């Protein structure tokens, strides 16, 4: 963590520039609460219910999904996060070394726009949590005015936390982790005592295709964090363990995803309407007693605030890489305004929240996966990043390549993205190859995107890797030994 962020509550002023080695004093264990906080969402309960109601899985199959999804998605988060300790810069800034200074604008723009949707979904969910609390505690009935007031309050709070920077985000994640763990145990105990387990275990099994598709649905949320993983590892020293980065990422996410998805699956057996509820939160007030529901909704609200704060924190960096010449905390305000506008439309106009959410997840995973394939393949040959070249957006940059573009990276990204969409199915869009083949029927369009873009990038001729300015000998030696041991 930088010195500007070490002081509790201080405003982080560092933007997309490379963090100097003497300020990189973070610890890998700090990633654990970061990825716990990134998953404190009641949407996981609703998605767990969808596994039973929409995908027709039984409890054991839901368990497989709940274990596999965070391992796959946050395993990739951890692997891409290794580039943060190597380069000391946010993910979309490091991406300039791969795509070129101008070429990076293409995936950067798509990821930035896709993040608008993610932040809108989170903001609306947070607003629904506030509405449910007001209804249970004060008997206030939701209407269009109250909807917009709660949405505005949520977005303003998100902007305040994300604007302060990584110090505020990490500190909030730490305390939210403790609170979430406590009340999740209470909910779990209540479900164990109150649930008709004979009915749960009598539920018939679904198909293998449905299990794999379910893994993709749950994993999509994690996939959306992959390009931002270096944002939270750039304050780690070069000697930080790569194995620890991956392990804490998977562990932090898994400790939340596993119980939440399973609890949603158990709830759905007795309350099948949960998967198609008009909003993703109010059902908690109906299923749980008030003494559990109210504090749990409060924790859910805090969780959604943290998720959106982390997303907007990274979105500020993305906006800066796209050419917005403003400080990071002001770049965050752009996404805040957009999520407020789109959130208002979703709350007042959309007829099915979960339908819109699942459709969005399907397309979100593909949009992010094309970048993941190319950037991940590039990490196999690049272990250092030139900070001066990353910051230099002119023709003199070592990452200018051909007219500002790396042809291999841009072509691989575009072809992988197009191919993935061909195999994708959602309520909004269905590709021509989405049926009558294993990839489409098993919901593996996002996996195909990663594989195609990555392999194509490895096969195409690429610009030579420009060596970064050498790190101190001791740091390089320690990094080599740490990487080998990891």
Coordinates of C-alpha atoms in Angstrom, one line a residue:
X1 CA 0.0 0.0 0.0
X2 CA 1.3 3.4 -0.8
X3 CA 2.3 6.0 1.8
X4 CA -0.7 8.1 0.8
X5 CA -3.0 5.2 1.5
X6 CA -1.4 4.0 4.7
X7 CA -3.0 6.6 6.8
X8 CA -6.5 5.5 7.7
X9 CA -9.1 7.3 5.7
X10 CA -6.5 9.2 3.6
X11 CA -7.2 10.0 0.0
X12 CA -5.2 7.8 -2.4
X13 CA -3.8 10.2 -4.9
X14 CA -1.8 7.8 -7.0
X15 CA -3.3 7.1 -10.5
X16 CA -2.2 4.6 -13.1
X17 CA 1.5 5.3 -12.8
X18 CA 3.8 2.5 -11.7
X19 CA 4.2 2.3 -7.9
X20 CA 7.9 2.6 -6.9
X21 CA 9.5 -0.3 -5.1
X22 CA 9.9 1.6 -1.8
X23 CA 6.2 2.1 -1.5
X24 CA 5.2 -1.5 -2.3
X25 CA 4.8 -2.7 1.3
X26 CA 1.5 -4.6 0.9
X27 CA 1.1 -8.2 2.1
X28 CA -0.6 -11.1 0.2
X29 CA -2.8 -11.9 3.2
X30 CA -4.6 -8.5 2.6
X31 CA -6.0 -10.0 -0.6
X32 CA -8.1 -12.5 1.4
X33 CA -10.6 -9.9 2.9
X34 CA -10.5 -8.1 -0.4
X35 CA -12.0 -11.0 -2.3
X36 CA -14.3 -11.9 0.6
X37 CA -15.7 -8.4 0.3
X38 CA -16.0 -8.7 -3.5
X39 CA -18.5 -11.5 -3.0
X40 CA -20.7 -10.4 -0.1
X41 CA -23.8 -10.3 -2.3
X42 CA -27.3 -11.7 -1.8
X43 CA -27.3 -12.3 -5.5
X44 CA -25.4 -15.5 -4.8
X45 CA -28.4 -16.7 -2.8
X46 CA -30.6 -16.0 -5.8
X47 CA -28.2 -17.7 -8.2
X48 CA -28.0 -20.7 -5.9
X49 CA -31.8 -20.9 -6.0
X50 CA -31.6 -20.7 -9.8
X51 CA -29.5 -23.8 -9.9
X52 CA -32.4 -25.7 -8.4
X53 CA -35.3 -24.0 -10.0
X54 CA -34.0 -23.1 -13.5
X55 CA -31.2 -25.7 -13.9
X56 CA -33.0 -28.5 -12.0
X57 CA -29.9 -29.5 -10.0
X58 CA -30.0 -31.4 -6.7
X59 CA -28.1 -30.3 -3.6
X60 CA -25.0 -32.4 -4.4
X61 CA -24.7 -31.0 -7.9
X62 CA -25.2 -27.5 -6.5
X63 CA -22.2 -28.3 -4.1
X64 CA -20.1 -29.2 -7.1
X65 CA -21.0 -25.9 -8.8
X66 CA -20.3 -23.9 -5.6
X67 CA -16.9 -25.4 -5.2
X68 CA -15.8 -25.4 -8.9
X69 CA -17.0 -21.8 -9.8
X70 CA -14.7 -19.9 -7.4
X71 CA -11.8 -22.2 -8.1
X72 CA -12.0 -21.6 -11.8
X73 CA -12.8 -17.9 -11.8
X74 CA -10.7 -16.7 -8.9
X75 CA -7.9 -19.0 -9.9
X76 CA -7.7 -16.8 -13.0
X77 CA -8.1 -13.7 -10.8
X78 CA -5.0 -14.8 -8.8
X79 CA -3.0 -15.7 -11.9
X80 CA -3.6 -12.4 -13.6
X81 CA -3.0 -10.7 -10.3
X82 CA 0.6 -11.8 -10.4
X83 CA 1.2 -9.2 -13.1
X84 CA 0.4 -6.5 -10.6
X85 CA 3.4 -7.4 -8.4
X86 CA 5.5 -7.6 -11.6
X87 CA 4.5 -4.3 -13.0
X88 CA 3.2 -2.2 -10.0
X89 CA 0.4 -0.7 -12.1
X90 CA -3.4 -1.3 -12.6
X91 CA -4.5 -4.0 -15.0
X92 CA -5.6 -1.8 -17.8
X93 CA -2.4 0.2 -17.6
X94 CA -0.3 -2.9 -17.9
X95 CA -2.5 -3.9 -20.8
X96 CA -0.9 -1.1 -22.8
X97 CA 2.3 -3.3 -22.9
X98 CA 0.3 -6.0 -24.6
X99 CA -2.1 -4.2 -27.0
X100 CA -0.1 -1.0 -27.6
X101 CA -1.0 2.5 -26.5
X102 CA -3.8 2.9 -29.0
X103 CA -4.8 -0.8 -29.3
X104 CA -5.5 -0.9 -25.6
X105 CA -8.3 1.6 -26.1
X106 CA -10.4 -1.2 -27.8
X107 CA -10.6 -3.8 -25.0
X108 CA -10.4 -1.0 -22.4
X109 CA -13.5 0.7 -23.8
X110 CA -15.5 -2.5 -23.8
X111 CA -14.4 -3.5 -20.3
X112 CA -15.3 0.0 -19.1
X113 CA -18.8 -0.1 -20.6
X114 CA -19.3 -3.6 -19.3
X115 CA -18.4 -2.4 -15.9
X116 CA -21.2 0.2 -16.1
X117 CA -23.7 -2.7 -16.2
X118 CA -22.0 -4.6 -13.3
X119 CA -22.1 -1.4 -11.2
X120 CA -25.7 -0.8 -12.1
X121 CA -26.7 -4.3 -11.0
X122 CA -24.9 -3.9 -7.7
X123 CA -26.4 -0.4 -7.1
X124 CA -29.9 -1.7 -7.7
X125 CA -29.3 -4.6 -5.4
X126 CA -28.1 -2.3 -2.7
X127 CA -31.1 -0.1 -3.1
X128 CA -33.4 -3.0 -2.8
X129 CA -31.6 -4.0 0.4
X130 CA -32.3 -0.5 1.8
X131 CA -35.9 -0.7 0.7
X132 CA -36.4 -4.1 2.4
X133 CA -34.9 -2.8 5.7
X134 CA -37.2 0.3 5.6
X135 CA -40.2 -1.9 4.9
X136 CA -39.4 -4.4 7.7
X137 CA -38.4 -1.9 10.4
X138 CA -40.5 1.2 9.6
X139 CA -43.3 -0.2 7.4
X140 CA -42.4 2.1 4.5
X141 CA -43.8 0.9 1.2
X142 CA -41.6 1.3 -1.8
X143 CA -42.6 3.6 -4.6
X144 CA -40.8 5.3 -7.5
X145 CA -39.7 8.2 -5.4
X146 CA -38.3 6.0 -2.5
X147 CA -36.7 3.8 -5.1
X148 CA -34.7 6.7 -6.6
X149 CA -33.8 8.1 -3.1
X150 CA -32.4 4.8 -1.9
X151 CA -30.5 4.3 -5.2
X152 CA -29.0 7.8 -4.9
X153 CA -28.0 7.2 -1.3
X154 CA -26.3 4.0 -2.3
X155 CA -24.4 5.5 -5.2
X156 CA -23.2 8.5 -3.2
X157 CA -21.9 6.2 -0.4
X158 CA -20.1 4.0 -3.1
X159 CA -18.5 7.1 -4.6
X160 CA -17.3 8.2 -1.2
X161 CA -15.6 4.9 -0.4
X162 CA -14.1 4.2 -3.8
X163 CA -13.0 7.8 -4.1
X164 CA -10.8 7.6 -1.0
X165 CA -8.8 4.7 -2.5
X166 CA -7.5 1.3 -1.7
X167 CA -6.8 2.1 2.0
X168 CA -10.5 2.8 2.7
X169 CA -11.7 -0.2 0.5
X170 CA -9.4 -2.7 2.3
X171 CA -10.2 -1.5 5.8
X172 CA -14.0 -1.7 5.1
X173 CA -13.5 -5.2 3.6
X174 CA -11.7 -6.3 6.7
X175 CA -14.5 -5.4 9.1
X176 CA -17.3 -6.5 6.7
X177 CA -15.6 -10.0 6.5
X178 CA -16.1 -10.4 10.3
X179 CA -19.7 -9.2 10.3
X180 CA -20.6 -11.3 7.3
X181 CA -19.1 -14.4 8.7
X182 CA -21.0 -14.0 12.0
X183 CA -24.4 -13.5 10.5
X184 CA -23.9 -16.1 7.8
X185 CA -23.4 -18.7 10.5
X186 CA -26.7 -17.6 12.1
X187 CA -28.5 -17.9 8.8
X188 CA -26.9 -21.3 8.3
X189 CA -27.9 -22.6 11.7
X190 CA -31.5 -21.3 11.2
X191 CA -31.7 -23.2 7.9
X192 CA -30.3 -26.4 9.3
X193 CA -33.0 -26.3 12.1
X194 CA -35.9 -25.1 10.0
X195 CA -35.5 -26.9 6.6
X196 CA -37.3 -30.0 5.6
X197 CA -34.2 -32.0 4.7
X198 CA -36.2 -35.0 3.3
X199 CA -37.6 -32.7 0.7
X200 CA -34.2 -31.2 -0.1
X201 CA -32.5 -34.6 -0.6
X202 CA -35.5 -36.0 -2.6
X203 CA -34.9 -33.4 -5.3
X204 CA -33.9 -35.2 -8.5
X205 CA -30.6 -34.6 -10.3
X206 CA -30.1 -32.5 -13.4
X207 CA -28.0 -33.0 -16.4
X208 CA -24.2 -32.7 -16.7
X209 CA -24.7 -29.9 -19.2
X210 CA -26.8 -28.0 -16.6
X211 CA -24.0 -28.5 -14.0
X212 CA -21.4 -27.1 -16.3
X213 CA -23.6 -24.2 -17.4
X214 CA -24.3 -23.5 -13.7
X215 CA -20.6 -23.3 -13.0
X216 CA -20.2 -20.8 -15.8
X217 CA -23.1 -18.7 -14.4
X218 CA -21.7 -18.5 -10.9
X219 CA -18.1 -18.0 -12.2
X220 CA -19.1 -15.1 -14.4
X221 CA -19.1 -12.7 -11.4
X222 CA -15.5 -13.7 -10.7
X223 CA -14.5 -13.4 -14.3
X224 CA -15.5 -9.8 -14.2
X225 CA -12.8 -9.1 -11.6
X226 CA -10.0 -10.7 -13.6
X227 CA -8.9 -7.5 -15.5
X228 CA -8.9 -5.5 -12.3
X229 CA -6.9 -8.1 -10.3
X230 CA -3.6 -6.2 -10.7
X231 CA -5.2 -3.1 -9.2
X232 CA -5.2 -4.9 -5.8
X233 CA -1.7 -6.5 -6.1
X234 CA 0.3 -3.6 -7.4
X235 CA 1.3 -2.5 -3.9
X236 CA 2.8 -6.0 -3.3
X237 CA 6.6 -6.2 -3.4
X238 CA 8.2 -8.0 -6.3
X239 CA 9.2 -10.8 -3.9
X240 CA 5.5 -11.6 -3.0
X241 CA 4.6 -15.3 -3.4
X242 CA 2.7 -16.0 -6.6
X243 CA 1.2 -19.1 -5.0
X244 CA -0.1 -17.0 -2.1
X245 CA -1.7 -14.5 -4.5
X246 CA -3.6 -17.3 -6.2
X247 CA -4.4 -19.1 -2.9
X248 CA -5.7 -16.0 -1.1
X249 CA -7.8 -15.0 -4.1
X250 CA -9.5 -18.4 -4.4
X251 CA -9.8 -18.8 -0.6
X252 CA -11.3 -15.4 0.0
X253 CA -13.9 -15.9 -2.7
X254 CA -14.6 -19.5 -2.0
X255 CA -15.4 -19.0 1.7
X256 CA -18.3 -16.8 0.6
X257 CA -19.5 -18.4 -2.6
X258 CA -19.7 -21.9 -1.3
X259 CA -22.1 -21.3 1.7
X260 CA -24.1 -18.6 -0.1
X261 CA -24.8 -20.7 -3.2
X262 CA -25.7 -23.7 -1.1
X263 CA -28.0 -21.7 1.2
X264 CA -29.8 -20.4 -1.9
X265 CA -30.2 -23.9 -3.2
X266 CA -31.7 -25.1 0.1
X267 CA -34.0 -22.1 0.3
X268 CA -35.3 -22.7 -3.2
X269 CA -36.5 -26.2 -2.4
X270 CA -39.1 -24.8 0.0
X271 CA -39.5 -21.4 -1.7
X272 CA -39.2 -22.0 -5.5
X273 CA -40.3 -18.4 -6.3
X274 CA -37.0 -17.2 -4.9
X275 CA -35.3 -17.7 -8.3
X276 CA -37.8 -15.5 -10.1
X277 CA -38.5 -12.9 -7.4
X278 CA -39.2 -9.3 -8.6
X279 CA -36.2 -8.1 -6.7
X280 CA -33.2 -10.2 -5.4
X281 CA -33.5 -9.1 -1.7
X282 CA -37.0 -8.9 -0.2
X283 CA -37.4 -12.6 0.1
X284 CA -35.0 -12.6 3.0
X285 CA -37.6 -10.8 5.1
X286 CA -40.1 -13.5 4.3
X287 CA -37.9 -16.5 4.8
X288 CA -35.9 -15.5 7.9
X289 CA -37.1 -14.2 11.3
X290 CA -36.8 -10.4 11.7
X291 CA -34.0 -10.7 14.2
X292 CA -31.8 -12.4 11.6
X293 CA -33.2 -10.8 8.5
X294 CA -32.6 -7.1 9.4
X295 CA -28.9 -7.4 10.4
X296 CA -28.3 -9.8 7.5
X297 CA -29.8 -7.3 5.1
X298 CA -27.6 -4.6 6.6
X299 CA -24.5 -6.8 6.0
X300 CA -25.8 -7.4 2.5
X301 CA -26.1 -3.7 2.0
X302 CA -22.5 -3.1 3.2
X303 CA -21.3 -5.9 1.0
X304 CA -22.9 -4.4 -2.1
X305 CA -21.3 -1.1 -1.2
X306 CA -17.9 -2.7 -1.0
X307 CA -18.4 -4.6 -4.2
X308 CA -19.4 -1.5 -6.1
X309 CA -16.6 0.5 -4.4
X310 CA -14.0 -2.0 -5.6
X311 CA -15.5 -1.9 -9.1
X312 CA -15.6 1.9 -9.3
X313 CA -12.1 2.1 -7.8
X314 CA -10.8 0.0 -10.8
X315 CA -13.1 1.8 -13.2
X316 CA -11.4 5.1 -12.3
X317 CA -8.1 3.6 -13.5
X318 CA -9.7 2.3 -16.7
X319 CA -11.1 5.8 -17.5
X320 CA -7.7 7.2 -17.0
X321 CA -6.1 4.7 -19.4
X322 CA -8.8 5.7 -22.0
X323 CA -7.5 9.3 -21.9
X324 CA -9.6 11.0 -19.2
X325 CA -7.1 13.7 -17.9
X326 CA -8.6 13.9 -14.4
X327 CA -7.5 12.5 -11.0
X328 CA -8.6 8.9 -10.2
X329 CA -11.2 9.9 -7.6
X330 CA -12.9 12.2 -10.2
X331 CA -12.7 9.6 -12.9
X332 CA -14.7 7.4 -10.5
X333 CA -17.6 10.0 -10.6
X334 CA -18.2 9.2 -14.2
X335 CA -19.2 5.6 -13.4
X336 CA -21.2 6.8 -10.4
X337 CA -23.4 9.0 -12.5
X338 CA -23.8 6.3 -15.2
X339 CA -24.8 3.6 -12.6
X340 CA -27.3 6.1 -11.1
X341 CA -28.9 6.7 -14.5
X342 CA -29.0 3.1 -15.6
X343 CA -30.1 1.9 -12.1
X344 CA -33.1 4.2 -12.2
X345 CA -34.1 2.7 -15.5
X346 CA -33.7 -0.9 -14.2
X347 CA -35.7 -0.2 -11.1
X348 CA -38.5 1.7 -12.7
X349 CA -38.9 0.1 -16.1
X350 CA -37.4 -3.5 -16.2
X351 CA -40.0 -6.2 -15.5
X352 CA -37.6 -9.0 -14.5
X353 CA -34.5 -8.2 -12.4
X354 CA -33.1 -11.7 -12.4
X355 CA -33.8 -12.3 -16.1
X356 CA -31.8 -9.2 -16.9
X357 CA -29.1 -10.1 -14.5
X358 CA -28.5 -13.6 -15.9
X359 CA -28.6 -12.3 -19.5
X360 CA -26.0 -9.7 -18.5
X361 CA -23.7 -12.2 -16.8
X362 CA -23.6 -14.4 -20.0
X363 CA -22.4 -11.5 -22.1
X364 CA -20.2 -10.0 -19.4
X365 CA -18.1 -13.2 -19.1
X366 CA -17.4 -13.2 -22.9
X367 CA -16.6 -9.5 -23.0
X368 CA -13.9 -9.9 -20.3
X369 CA -12.6 -13.3 -21.4
X370 CA -11.3 -12.0 -24.7
X371 CA -8.9 -9.7 -22.8
X372 CA -8.0 -12.4 -20.3
X373 CA -6.9 -14.9 -23.1
X374 CA -4.6 -12.4 -24.7
X375 CA -3.2 -10.8 -21.5
X376 CA -2.7 -14.2 -19.8
X377 CA -0.9 -15.6 -22.9
X378 CA 1.4 -12.6 -22.9
X379 CA 2.3 -13.1 -19.2
X380 CA 3.9 -16.4 -20.3
X381 CA 6.7 -14.4 -22.0
X382 CA 6.7 -11.1 -20.1
X383 CA 7.8 -10.9 -16.5
X384 CA 8.5 -7.2 -16.2
X385 CA 6.8 -4.0 -17.4
X386 CA 8.5 -0.7 -18.3
X387 CA 6.9 2.0 -16.2
X388 CA 8.1 4.8 -18.3
X389 CA 6.8 3.1 -21.5
X390 CA 3.4 2.5 -19.9
X391 CA 3.1 6.2 -19.0
X392 CA 4.3 7.4 -22.4
X393 CA 1.3 7.5 -24.8
X394 CA 3.2 9.1 -27.7
X395 CA 5.1 7.6 -30.6
X396 CA 8.3 7.5 -28.4
X397 CA 6.8 4.8 -26.1
X398 CA 8.4 1.3 -26.3
X399 CA 4.8 0.1 -26.4
X400 CA 3.8 2.1 -29.4
X401 CA 4.4 -0.9 -31.8
X402 CA 2.8 -0.3 -35.2
X403 CA 0.8 2.9 -35.2
X404 CA 0.1 2.5 -31.5
X405 CA -1.3 -1.1 -32.0
X406 CA 0.1 -4.6 -31.4
X407 CA -1.5 -6.4 -34.4
X408 CA -1.2 -9.8 -32.9
X409 CA -2.9 -8.8 -29.6
X410 CA -5.7 -6.7 -31.2
X411 CA -6.5 -9.4 -33.8
X412 CA -6.5 -12.2 -31.3
X413 CA -8.8 -10.2 -29.0
X414 CA -11.3 -9.3 -31.7
X415 CA -11.4 -12.8 -33.2
X416 CA -11.7 -14.5 -29.8
X417 CA -14.5 -12.1 -28.8
X418 CA -16.5 -12.7 -32.0
X419 CA -16.0 -16.5 -31.7
X420 CA -17.2 -16.5 -28.1
X421 CA -20.3 -14.6 -28.9
X422 CA -21.1 -17.2 -31.6
X423 CA -21.5 -19.8 -28.9
X424 CA -23.3 -17.7 -26.3
X425 CA -27.0 -17.9 -25.3
X426 CA -28.8 -15.2 -23.3
X427 CA -32.3 -13.6 -23.2
X428 CA -30.8 -10.6 -25.1
X429 CA -28.6 -12.4 -27.7
X430 CA -28.2 -15.9 -29.0
X431 CA -25.3 -16.8 -31.3
X432 CA -25.7 -18.9 -34.4
X433 CA -23.5 -21.7 -32.9
X434 CA -25.2 -21.7 -29.5
X435 CA -27.0 -25.0 -30.1
X436 CA -26.2 -28.5 -31.4
X437 CA -22.6 -28.5 -30.1
X438 CA -20.9 -29.1 -26.7
X439 CA -19.5 -25.6 -26.4
X440 CA -22.9 -23.9 -26.8
X441 CA -25.1 -26.4 -25.0
X442 CA -22.7 -26.4 -22.0
X443 CA -22.5 -22.6 -21.7
X444 CA -18.8 -22.6 -22.5
X445 CA -18.8 -19.6 -24.8
X446 CA -16.6 -17.6 -22.3
X447 CA -14.1 -20.5 -22.1
X448 CA -13.9 -20.8 -25.8
X449 CA -13.2 -17.0 -25.9
X450 CA -10.2 -17.4 -23.5
X451 CA -8.8 -20.4 -25.4
X452 CA -9.2 -19.0 -28.9
X453 CA -7.8 -15.6 -28.1
X454 CA -5.0 -17.0 -26.1
X455 CA -3.9 -19.6 -28.6
X456 CA -4.2 -17.3 -31.5
X457 CA -2.0 -14.7 -29.7
X458 CA 0.6 -17.3 -29.0
X459 CA 0.7 -18.4 -32.7
X460 CA 0.8 -14.9 -34.3
X461 CA 4.1 -13.0 -34.7
X462 CA 4.5 -10.4 -31.9
X463 CA 6.6 -7.4 -31.3
X464 CA 9.8 -8.1 -29.3
X465 CA 9.4 -7.7 -25.6
X466 CA 11.1 -4.5 -24.5
X467 CA 13.1 -5.1 -21.3
X468 CA 12.0 -2.9 -18.4
X469 CA 14.4 -0.8 -16.4
X470 CA 16.3 -3.2 -14.2
X471 CA 15.2 -3.7 -10.6
X472 CA 17.8 -3.8 -7.8
X473 CA 19.8 -7.0 -8.0
X474 CA 18.6 -8.2 -4.6
X475 CA 15.0 -7.8 -5.6
X476 CA 15.5 -9.6 -8.9
X477 CA 17.2 -12.5 -7.2
X478 CA 14.5 -12.8 -4.5
X479 CA 11.8 -12.6 -7.1
X480 CA 13.3 -15.5 -9.1
X481 CA 13.7 -17.7 -6.1
X482 CA 10.1 -16.8 -4.9
X483 CA 8.6 -17.6 -8.3
X484 CA 10.4 -20.9 -8.5
X485 CA 9.3 -21.9 -5.0
X486 CA 5.7 -20.8 -5.8

